[in-house]
JSON list of C-alpha atoms in Angstrom, two decimals:
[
{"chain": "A", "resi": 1, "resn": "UNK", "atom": "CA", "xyz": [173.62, 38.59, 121.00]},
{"chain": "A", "resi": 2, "resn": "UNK", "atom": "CA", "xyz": [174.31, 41.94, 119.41]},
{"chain": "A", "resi": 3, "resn": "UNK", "atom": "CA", "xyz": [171.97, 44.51, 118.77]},
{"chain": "A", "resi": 4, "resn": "UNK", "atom": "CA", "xyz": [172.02, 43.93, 115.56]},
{"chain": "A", "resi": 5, "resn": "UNK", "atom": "CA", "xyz": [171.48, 40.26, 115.38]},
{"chain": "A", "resi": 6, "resn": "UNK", "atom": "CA", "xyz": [168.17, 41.02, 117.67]},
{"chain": "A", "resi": 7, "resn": "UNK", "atom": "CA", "xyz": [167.42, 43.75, 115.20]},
{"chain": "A", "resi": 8, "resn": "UNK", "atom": "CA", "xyz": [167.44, 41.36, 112.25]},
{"chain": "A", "resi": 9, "resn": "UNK", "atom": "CA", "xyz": [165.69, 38.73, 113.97]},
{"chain": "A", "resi": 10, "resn": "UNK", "atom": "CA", "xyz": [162.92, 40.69, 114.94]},
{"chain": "A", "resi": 11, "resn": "UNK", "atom": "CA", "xyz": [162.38, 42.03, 111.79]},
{"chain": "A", "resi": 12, "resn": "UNK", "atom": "CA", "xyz": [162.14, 38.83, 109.97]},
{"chain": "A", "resi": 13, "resn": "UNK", "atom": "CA", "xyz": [159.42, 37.50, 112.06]},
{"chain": "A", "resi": 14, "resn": "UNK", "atom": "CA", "xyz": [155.97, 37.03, 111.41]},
{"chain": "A", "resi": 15, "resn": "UNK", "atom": "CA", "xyz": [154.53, 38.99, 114.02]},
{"chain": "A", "resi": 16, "resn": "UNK", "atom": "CA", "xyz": [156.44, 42.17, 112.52]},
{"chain": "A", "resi": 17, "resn": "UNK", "atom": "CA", "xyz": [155.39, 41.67, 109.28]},
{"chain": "A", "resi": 18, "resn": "UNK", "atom": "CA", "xyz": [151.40, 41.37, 110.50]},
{"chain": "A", "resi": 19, "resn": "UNK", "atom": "CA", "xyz": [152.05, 44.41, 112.18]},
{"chain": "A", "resi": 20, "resn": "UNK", "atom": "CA", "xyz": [153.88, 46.38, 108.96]},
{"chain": "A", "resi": 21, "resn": "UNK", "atom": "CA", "xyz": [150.75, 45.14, 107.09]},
{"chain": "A", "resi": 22, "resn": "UNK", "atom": "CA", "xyz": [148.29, 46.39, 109.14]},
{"chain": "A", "resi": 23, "resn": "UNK", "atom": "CA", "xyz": [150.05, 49.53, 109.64]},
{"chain": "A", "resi": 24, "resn": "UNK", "atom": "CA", "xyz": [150.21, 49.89, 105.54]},
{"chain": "A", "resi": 25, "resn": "UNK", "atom": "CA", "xyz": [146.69, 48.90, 105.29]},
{"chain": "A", "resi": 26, "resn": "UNK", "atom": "CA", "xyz": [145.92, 51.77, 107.64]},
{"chain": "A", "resi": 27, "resn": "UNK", "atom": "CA", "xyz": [148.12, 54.41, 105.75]},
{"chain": "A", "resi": 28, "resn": "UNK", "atom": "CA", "xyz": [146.22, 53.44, 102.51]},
{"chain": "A", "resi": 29, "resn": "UNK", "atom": "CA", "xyz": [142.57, 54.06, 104.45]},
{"chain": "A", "resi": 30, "resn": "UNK", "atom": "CA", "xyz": [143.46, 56.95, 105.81]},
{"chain": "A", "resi": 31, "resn": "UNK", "atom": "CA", "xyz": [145.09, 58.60, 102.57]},
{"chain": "A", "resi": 32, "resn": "UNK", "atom": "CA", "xyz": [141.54, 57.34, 100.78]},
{"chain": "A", "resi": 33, "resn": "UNK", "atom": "CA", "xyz": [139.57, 58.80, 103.51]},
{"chain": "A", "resi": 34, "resn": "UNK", "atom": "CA", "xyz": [141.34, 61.75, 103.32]},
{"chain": "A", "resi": 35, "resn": "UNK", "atom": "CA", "xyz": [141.23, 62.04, 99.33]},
{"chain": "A", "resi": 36, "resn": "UNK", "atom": "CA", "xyz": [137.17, 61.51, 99.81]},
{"chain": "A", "resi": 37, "resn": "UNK", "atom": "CA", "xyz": [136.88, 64.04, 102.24]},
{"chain": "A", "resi": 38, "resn": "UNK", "atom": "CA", "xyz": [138.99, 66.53, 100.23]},
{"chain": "A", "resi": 39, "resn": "UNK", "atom": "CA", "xyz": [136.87, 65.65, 97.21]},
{"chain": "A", "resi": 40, "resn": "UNK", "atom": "CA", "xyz": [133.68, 66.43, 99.33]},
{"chain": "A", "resi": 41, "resn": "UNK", "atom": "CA", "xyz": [134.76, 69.44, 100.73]},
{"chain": "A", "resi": 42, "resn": "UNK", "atom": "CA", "xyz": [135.51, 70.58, 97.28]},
{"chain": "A", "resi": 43, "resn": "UNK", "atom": "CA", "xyz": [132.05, 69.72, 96.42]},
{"chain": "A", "resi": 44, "resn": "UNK", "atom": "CA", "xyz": [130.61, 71.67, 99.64]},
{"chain": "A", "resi": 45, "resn": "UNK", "atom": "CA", "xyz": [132.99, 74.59, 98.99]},
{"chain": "A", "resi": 46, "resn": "UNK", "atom": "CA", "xyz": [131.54, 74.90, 95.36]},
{"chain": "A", "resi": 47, "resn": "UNK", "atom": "CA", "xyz": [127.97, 74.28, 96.73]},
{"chain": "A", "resi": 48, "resn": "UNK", "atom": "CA", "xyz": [128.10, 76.75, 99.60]},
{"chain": "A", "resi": 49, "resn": "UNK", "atom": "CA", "xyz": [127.58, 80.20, 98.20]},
{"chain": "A", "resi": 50, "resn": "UNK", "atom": "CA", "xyz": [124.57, 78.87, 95.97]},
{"chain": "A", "resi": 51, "resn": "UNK", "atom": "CA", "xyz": [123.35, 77.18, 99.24]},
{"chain": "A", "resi": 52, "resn": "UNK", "atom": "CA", "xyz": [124.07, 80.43, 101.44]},
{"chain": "A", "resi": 53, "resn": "UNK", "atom": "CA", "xyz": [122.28, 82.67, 98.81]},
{"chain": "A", "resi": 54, "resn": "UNK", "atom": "CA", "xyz": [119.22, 80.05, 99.02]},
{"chain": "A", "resi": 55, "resn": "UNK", "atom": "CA", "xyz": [119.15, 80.03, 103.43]},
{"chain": "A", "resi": 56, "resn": "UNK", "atom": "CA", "xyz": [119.38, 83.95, 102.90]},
{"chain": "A", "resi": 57, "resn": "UNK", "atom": "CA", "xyz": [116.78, 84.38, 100.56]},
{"chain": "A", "resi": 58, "resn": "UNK", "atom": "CA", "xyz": [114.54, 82.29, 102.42]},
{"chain": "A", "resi": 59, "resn": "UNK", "atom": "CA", "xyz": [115.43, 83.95, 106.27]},
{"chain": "A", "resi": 60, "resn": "UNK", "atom": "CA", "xyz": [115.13, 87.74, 104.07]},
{"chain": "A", "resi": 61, "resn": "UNK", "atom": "CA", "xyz": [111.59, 85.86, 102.90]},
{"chain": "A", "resi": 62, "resn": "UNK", "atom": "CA", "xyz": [110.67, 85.22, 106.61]},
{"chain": "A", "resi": 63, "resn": "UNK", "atom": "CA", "xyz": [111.58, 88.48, 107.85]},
{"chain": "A", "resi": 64, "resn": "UNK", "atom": "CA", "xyz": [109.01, 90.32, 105.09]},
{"chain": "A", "resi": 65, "resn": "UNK", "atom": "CA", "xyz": [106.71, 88.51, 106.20]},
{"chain": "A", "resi": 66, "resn": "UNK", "atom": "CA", "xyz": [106.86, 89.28, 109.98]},
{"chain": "A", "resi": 67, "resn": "UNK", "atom": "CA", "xyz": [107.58, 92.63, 109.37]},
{"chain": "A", "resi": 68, "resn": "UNK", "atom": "CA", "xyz": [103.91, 92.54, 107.22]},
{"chain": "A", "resi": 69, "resn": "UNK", "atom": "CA", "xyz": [102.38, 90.72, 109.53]},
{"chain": "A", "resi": 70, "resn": "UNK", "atom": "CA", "xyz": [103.34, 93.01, 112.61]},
{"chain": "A", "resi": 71, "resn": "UNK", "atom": "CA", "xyz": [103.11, 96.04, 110.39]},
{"chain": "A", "resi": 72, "resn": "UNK", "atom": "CA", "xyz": [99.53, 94.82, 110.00]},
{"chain": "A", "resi": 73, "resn": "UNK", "atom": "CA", "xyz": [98.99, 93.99, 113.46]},
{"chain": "A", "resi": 74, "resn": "UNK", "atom": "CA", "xyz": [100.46, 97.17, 114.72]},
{"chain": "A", "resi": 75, "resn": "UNK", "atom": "CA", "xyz": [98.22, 99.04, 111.64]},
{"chain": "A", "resi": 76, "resn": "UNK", "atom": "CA", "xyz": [94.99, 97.14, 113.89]},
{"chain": "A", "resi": 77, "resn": "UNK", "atom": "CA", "xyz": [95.90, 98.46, 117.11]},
{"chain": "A", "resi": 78, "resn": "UNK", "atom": "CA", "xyz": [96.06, 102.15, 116.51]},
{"chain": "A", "resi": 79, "resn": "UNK", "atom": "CA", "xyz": [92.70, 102.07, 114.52]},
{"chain": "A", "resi": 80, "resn": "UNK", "atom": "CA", "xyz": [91.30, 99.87, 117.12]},
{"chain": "A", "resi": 81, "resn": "UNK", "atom": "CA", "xyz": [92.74, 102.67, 120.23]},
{"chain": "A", "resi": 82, "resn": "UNK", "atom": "CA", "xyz": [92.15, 105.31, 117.88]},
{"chain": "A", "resi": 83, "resn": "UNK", "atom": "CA", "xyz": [88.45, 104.51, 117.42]},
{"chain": "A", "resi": 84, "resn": "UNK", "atom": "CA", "xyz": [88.07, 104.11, 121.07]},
{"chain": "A", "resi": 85, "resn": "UNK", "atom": "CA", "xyz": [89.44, 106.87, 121.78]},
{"chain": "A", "resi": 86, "resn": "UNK", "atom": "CA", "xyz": [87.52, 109.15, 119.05]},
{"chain": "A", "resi": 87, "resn": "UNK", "atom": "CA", "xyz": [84.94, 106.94, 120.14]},
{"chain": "A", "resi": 88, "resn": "UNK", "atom": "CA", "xyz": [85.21, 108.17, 123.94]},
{"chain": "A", "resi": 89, "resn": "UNK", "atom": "CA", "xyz": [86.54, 111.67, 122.76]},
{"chain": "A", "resi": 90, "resn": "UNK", "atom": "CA", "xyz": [82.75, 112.18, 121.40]},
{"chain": "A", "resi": 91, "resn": "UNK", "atom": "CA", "xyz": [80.72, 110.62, 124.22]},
{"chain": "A", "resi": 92, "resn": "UNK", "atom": "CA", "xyz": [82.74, 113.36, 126.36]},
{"chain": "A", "resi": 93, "resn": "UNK", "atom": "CA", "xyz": [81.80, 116.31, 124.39]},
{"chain": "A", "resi": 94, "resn": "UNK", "atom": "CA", "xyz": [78.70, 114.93, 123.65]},
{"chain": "A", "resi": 95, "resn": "UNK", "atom": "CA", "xyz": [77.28, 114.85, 127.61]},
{"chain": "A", "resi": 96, "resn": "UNK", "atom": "CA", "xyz": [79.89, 117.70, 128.09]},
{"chain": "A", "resi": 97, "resn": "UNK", "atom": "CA", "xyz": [79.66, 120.50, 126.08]},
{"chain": "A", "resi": 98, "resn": "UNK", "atom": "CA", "xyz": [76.06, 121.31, 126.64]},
{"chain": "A", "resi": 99, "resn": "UNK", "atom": "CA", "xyz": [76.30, 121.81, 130.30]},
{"chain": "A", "resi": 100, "resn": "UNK", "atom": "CA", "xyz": [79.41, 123.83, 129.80]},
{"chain": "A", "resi": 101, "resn": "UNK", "atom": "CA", "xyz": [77.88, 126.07, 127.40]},
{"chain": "A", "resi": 102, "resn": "UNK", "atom": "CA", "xyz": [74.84, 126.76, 129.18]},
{"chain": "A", "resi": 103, "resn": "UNK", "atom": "CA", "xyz": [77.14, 127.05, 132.48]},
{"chain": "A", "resi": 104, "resn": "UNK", "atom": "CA", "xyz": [79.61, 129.52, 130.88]},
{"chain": "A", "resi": 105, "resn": "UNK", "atom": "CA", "xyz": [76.49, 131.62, 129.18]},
{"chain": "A", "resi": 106, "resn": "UNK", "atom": "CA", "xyz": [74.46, 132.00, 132.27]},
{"chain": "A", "resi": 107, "resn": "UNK", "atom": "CA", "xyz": [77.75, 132.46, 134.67]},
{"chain": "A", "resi": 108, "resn": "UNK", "atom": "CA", "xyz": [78.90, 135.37, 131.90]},
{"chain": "A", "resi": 109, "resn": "UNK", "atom": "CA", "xyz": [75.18, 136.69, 131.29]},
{"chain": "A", "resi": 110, "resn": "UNK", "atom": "CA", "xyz": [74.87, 137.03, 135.88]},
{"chain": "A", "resi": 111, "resn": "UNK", "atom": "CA", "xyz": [78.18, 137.84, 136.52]},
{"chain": "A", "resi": 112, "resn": "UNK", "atom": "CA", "xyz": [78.04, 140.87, 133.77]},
{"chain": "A", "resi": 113, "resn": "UNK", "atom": "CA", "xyz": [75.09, 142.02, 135.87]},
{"chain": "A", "resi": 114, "resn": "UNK", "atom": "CA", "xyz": [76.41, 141.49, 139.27]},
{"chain": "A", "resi": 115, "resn": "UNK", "atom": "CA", "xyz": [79.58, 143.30, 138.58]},
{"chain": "A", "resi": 116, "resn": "UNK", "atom": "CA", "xyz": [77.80, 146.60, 136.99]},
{"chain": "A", "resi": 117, "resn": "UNK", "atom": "CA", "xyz": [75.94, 146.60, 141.29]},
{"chain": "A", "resi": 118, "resn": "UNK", "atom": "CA", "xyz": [78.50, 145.20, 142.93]},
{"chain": "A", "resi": 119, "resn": "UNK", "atom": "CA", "xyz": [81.51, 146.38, 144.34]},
{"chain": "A", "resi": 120, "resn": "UNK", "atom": "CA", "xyz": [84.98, 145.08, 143.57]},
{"chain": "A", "resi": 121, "resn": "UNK", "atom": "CA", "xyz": [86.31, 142.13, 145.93]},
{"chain": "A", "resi": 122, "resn": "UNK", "atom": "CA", "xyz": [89.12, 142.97, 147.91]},
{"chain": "A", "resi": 123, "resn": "UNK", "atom": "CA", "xyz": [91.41, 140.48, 149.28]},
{"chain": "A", "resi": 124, "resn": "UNK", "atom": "CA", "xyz": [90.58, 138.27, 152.52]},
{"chain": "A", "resi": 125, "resn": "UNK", "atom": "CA", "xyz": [86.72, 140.24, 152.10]},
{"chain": "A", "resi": 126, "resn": "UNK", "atom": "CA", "xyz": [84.01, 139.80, 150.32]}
]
């Protein structure tokens, strides 16, 4: 048998033509999955910047907020370590400055005395 008589033989069976069909029926899904998915991605492609503006507003909506809130937060702590510290800063110079003052008038009053009868310190004697 020639080539061609095997040729012709095979193509004129049944089992070729099952095959042909479901290789056509497979062509035809594919170009109508394709011409869905090109039609959705038309729809997406329209969609998307209105869709991108909306995820961007929100996120920008978010980040104001956080930025408040730790703005806030942050406003809290320095009053909060501020007042403790003014807080701190006056029981200091409340228990402090009395004794001080006294100390440096007496200490200024005696020494004024002491150096008018005294005589000068020299270095390594007293």
């Amino acid at each position: 048998m020639t080539i061609t008589t095997q040729a012709k033989k095979i193509t004129e069976s049944k089992p070729f033509y099952a095959l042909t069909g479901a290789g056509d029926i497979a062509v035809e899904k594919a170009r109508a999955y394709a011409s869905t998915m090109q039609g959705k991605a038309e729809t997406v492609a329209r969609e998307l910047p209105e869709k991108a503006k909306g995820y961007a507003d929100a996120a920008a909506s978010r980040f104001n907020r956080l930025y408040d809130d730790l703005a806030s937060r942050g406003r809290k702590v320095v009053s909060r370590v501020s007042g403790e510290a003014a807080l701190e800063l006056t029981e200091v110079s409340e228990t402090a400055e009395p004794a001080i003052a006294a100390e440096t008038t007496s200490k200024r009053t005696g020494r004024a005395r002491a150096t008018c009868r005294r005589r000068p310190l020299v270095w390594g004697r007293q």
